[in-house]
XYZ file of C-alpha atoms in Angstrom:
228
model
C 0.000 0.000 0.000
C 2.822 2.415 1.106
C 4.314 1.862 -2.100
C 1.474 2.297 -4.473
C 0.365 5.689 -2.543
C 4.087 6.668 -3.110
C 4.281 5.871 -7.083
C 1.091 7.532 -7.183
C 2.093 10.618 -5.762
C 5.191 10.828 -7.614
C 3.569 9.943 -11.087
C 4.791 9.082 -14.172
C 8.338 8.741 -14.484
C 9.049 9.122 -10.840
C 8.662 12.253 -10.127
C 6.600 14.399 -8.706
C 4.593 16.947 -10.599
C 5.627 20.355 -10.453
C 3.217 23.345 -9.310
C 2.913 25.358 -12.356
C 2.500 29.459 -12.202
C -0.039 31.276 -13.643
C 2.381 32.973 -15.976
C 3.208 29.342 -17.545
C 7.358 28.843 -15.571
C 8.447 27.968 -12.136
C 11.230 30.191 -10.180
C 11.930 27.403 -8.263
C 13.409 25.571 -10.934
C 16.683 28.349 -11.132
C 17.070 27.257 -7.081
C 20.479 26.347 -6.791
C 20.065 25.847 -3.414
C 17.743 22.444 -3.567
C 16.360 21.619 0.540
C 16.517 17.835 1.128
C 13.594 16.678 2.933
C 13.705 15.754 6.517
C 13.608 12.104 5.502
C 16.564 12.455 3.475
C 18.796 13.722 6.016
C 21.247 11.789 8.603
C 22.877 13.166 11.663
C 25.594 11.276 12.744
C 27.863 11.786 15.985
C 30.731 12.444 13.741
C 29.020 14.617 11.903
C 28.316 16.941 15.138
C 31.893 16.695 16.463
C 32.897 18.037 12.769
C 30.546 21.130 13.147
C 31.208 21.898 16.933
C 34.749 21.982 15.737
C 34.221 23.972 12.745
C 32.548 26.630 14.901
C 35.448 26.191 17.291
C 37.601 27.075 15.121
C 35.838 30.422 12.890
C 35.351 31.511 16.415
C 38.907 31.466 17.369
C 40.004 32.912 14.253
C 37.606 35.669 14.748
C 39.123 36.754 17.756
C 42.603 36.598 16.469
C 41.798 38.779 14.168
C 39.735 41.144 15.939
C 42.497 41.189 18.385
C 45.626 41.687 16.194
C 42.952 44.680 14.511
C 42.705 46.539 17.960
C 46.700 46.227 18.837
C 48.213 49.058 18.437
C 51.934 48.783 16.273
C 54.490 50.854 17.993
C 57.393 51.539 14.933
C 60.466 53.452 15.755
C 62.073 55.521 13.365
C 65.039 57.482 12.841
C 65.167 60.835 10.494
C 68.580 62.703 10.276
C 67.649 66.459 9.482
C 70.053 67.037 6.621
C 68.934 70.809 6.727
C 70.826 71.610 10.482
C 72.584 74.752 8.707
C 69.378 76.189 7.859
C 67.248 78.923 10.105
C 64.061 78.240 11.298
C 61.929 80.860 10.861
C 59.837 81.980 14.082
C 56.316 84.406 13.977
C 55.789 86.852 16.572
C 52.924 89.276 16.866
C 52.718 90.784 20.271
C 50.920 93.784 20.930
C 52.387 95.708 24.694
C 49.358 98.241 25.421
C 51.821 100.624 27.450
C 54.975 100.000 26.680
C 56.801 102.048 23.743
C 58.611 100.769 20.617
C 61.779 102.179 21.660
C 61.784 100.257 25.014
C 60.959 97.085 23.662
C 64.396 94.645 22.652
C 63.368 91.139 20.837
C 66.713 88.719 21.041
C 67.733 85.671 20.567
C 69.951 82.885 22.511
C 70.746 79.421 21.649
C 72.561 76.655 22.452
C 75.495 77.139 20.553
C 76.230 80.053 21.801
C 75.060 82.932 19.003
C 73.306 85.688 20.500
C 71.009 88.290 18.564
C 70.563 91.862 20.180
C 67.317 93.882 19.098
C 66.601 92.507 15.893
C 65.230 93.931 12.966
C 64.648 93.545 9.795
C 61.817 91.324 9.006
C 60.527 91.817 12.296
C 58.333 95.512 12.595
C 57.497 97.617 15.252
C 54.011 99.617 14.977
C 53.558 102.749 17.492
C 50.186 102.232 18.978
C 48.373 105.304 20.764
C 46.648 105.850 23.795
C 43.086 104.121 22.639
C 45.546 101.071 20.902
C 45.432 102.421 17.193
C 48.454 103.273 14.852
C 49.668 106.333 14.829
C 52.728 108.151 13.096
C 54.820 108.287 16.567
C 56.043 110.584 18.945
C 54.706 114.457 18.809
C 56.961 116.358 16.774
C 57.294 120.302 17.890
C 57.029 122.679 15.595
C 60.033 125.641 14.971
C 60.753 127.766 17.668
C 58.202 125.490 20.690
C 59.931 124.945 23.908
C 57.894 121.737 25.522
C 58.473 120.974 29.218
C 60.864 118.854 30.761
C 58.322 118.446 33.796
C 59.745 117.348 36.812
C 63.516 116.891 35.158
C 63.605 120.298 33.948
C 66.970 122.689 35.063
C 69.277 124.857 33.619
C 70.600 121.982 31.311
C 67.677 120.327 30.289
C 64.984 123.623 29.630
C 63.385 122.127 26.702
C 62.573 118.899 25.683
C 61.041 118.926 22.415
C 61.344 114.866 21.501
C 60.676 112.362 24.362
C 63.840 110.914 23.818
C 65.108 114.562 25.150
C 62.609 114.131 28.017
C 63.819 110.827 29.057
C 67.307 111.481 28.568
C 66.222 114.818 30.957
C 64.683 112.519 33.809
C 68.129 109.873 33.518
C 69.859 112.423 33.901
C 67.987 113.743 36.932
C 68.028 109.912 37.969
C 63.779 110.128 37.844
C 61.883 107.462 36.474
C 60.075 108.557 33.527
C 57.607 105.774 32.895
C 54.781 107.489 34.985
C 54.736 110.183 32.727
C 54.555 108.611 29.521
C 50.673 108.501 28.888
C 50.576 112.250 29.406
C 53.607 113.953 28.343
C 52.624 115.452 24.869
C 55.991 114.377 23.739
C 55.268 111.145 24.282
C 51.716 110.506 24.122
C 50.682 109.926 20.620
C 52.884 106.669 20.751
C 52.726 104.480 24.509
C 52.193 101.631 22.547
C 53.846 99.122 20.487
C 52.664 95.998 18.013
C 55.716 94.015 17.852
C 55.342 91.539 14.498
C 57.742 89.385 12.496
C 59.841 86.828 11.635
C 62.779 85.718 13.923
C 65.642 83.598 11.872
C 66.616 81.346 14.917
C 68.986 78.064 14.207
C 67.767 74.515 14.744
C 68.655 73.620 17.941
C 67.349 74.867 21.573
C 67.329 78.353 22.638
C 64.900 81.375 23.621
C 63.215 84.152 22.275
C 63.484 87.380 24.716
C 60.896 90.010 24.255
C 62.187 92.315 27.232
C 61.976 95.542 28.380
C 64.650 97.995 28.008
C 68.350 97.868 25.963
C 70.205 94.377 25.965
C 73.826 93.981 25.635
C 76.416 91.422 26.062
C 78.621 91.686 28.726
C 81.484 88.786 29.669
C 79.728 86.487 27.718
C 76.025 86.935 28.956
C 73.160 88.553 27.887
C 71.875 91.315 30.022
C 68.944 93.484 29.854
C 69.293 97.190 30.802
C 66.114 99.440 32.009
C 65.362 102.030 33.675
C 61.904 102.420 36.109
């Protein structure tokens, strides 16, 4: 009996029949992928330790490679710098609200030993005036004005038209001058400075000194001279 129900559902030729579509052709018959029925198939223990080690193993390799992805690869290298005889070029722009051009010294010092005093240049100095704009400089006084010394004045020093002549008045007197800088009209029109450049330095370690006053070398150091 089981045999005739099966030839009879299989039909003619031994197969069984195909479903047809309405449009006339079957998609299923471009599967590639044929399923095996259930009665087909046979587990076997061997056939289980094969898989279990299978997965073993894509799972090892998985983290292996995930690891070795998330190490980080420390490489040391080496560069010589061929171009040691060549200057480095530094930028500066400083601006010093109350502090003039003329006070302000930019040097250099570096390990080897080569000093640069108030450089200039391709480094500029702007005047700046009392509000922090440009302006043209110091007051200049027109032919036959006598401006005050102010508290430096005496029979040498009766008129200082430039405020290089009034500061040269109050060193002389041995005054500081710096607390008379924002209103002396020699001076006025330029308490500022914009300090902006390029410094040529050489490649190797040193400092940049933006400093107030005159520096000099004396015995072999650099010193910075000022008056307050």
């Amino acid at each position: 009996l089981w045999r005739l129900a099966s030839a009879c559902a299989m039909g003619e030729g031994g197969q069984r029949p195909r479903k047809q579509s309405d449009s006339g052709w079957d998609l299923r018959q471009f599967d590639v992928f044929a399923k095996l029925h259930d009665e087909y198939k046979v587990k076997t223990s061997s056939g289980g330790m094969l898989s279990v080690g299978a997965m073993m193993l894509m799972a090892f390799l998985f983290v292996a490679e995930l690891n070795t992805f998330l190490t980080v690869e420390v490489v040391d290298h080496i560069l010589v710098d061929t171009t040691l005889a060549k200057k480095l070029p530094i930028g500066l722009n400083i601006t010093f609200p109350h502090l003039r051009c003329d006070e302000v010294s930019v040097d250099t010092v570096d390990a080897v030993g080569e000093n640069q005093v108030n450089i200039q240049g391709r480094l500029h100095k702007v005047n700046l005036g009392l509000t922090g704009q440009q302006s043209e400089g110091d007051h200049q006084a027109k032919a036959g004005e006598c401006l005050s010394c102010m508290e430096a004045a005496d029979d040498d020093h009766k008129c200082c038209n430039t405020c290089q002549a009034l500061k040269d008045a109050y060193a002389d007197a041995k005054l500081s001058y710096y607390h008379i800088l924002d209103t002396a009209e020699q001076c006025r029109d330029a308490v500022g400075c914009q300090v902006h450049g390029d410094v040529s330095v050489n490649k190797v370690g040193g400092n940049v000194h933006v400093a107030l006053g005159k520096s000099t070398i004396k015995d072999g150091k650099h010193v910075h001279e000022f008056n307050i």
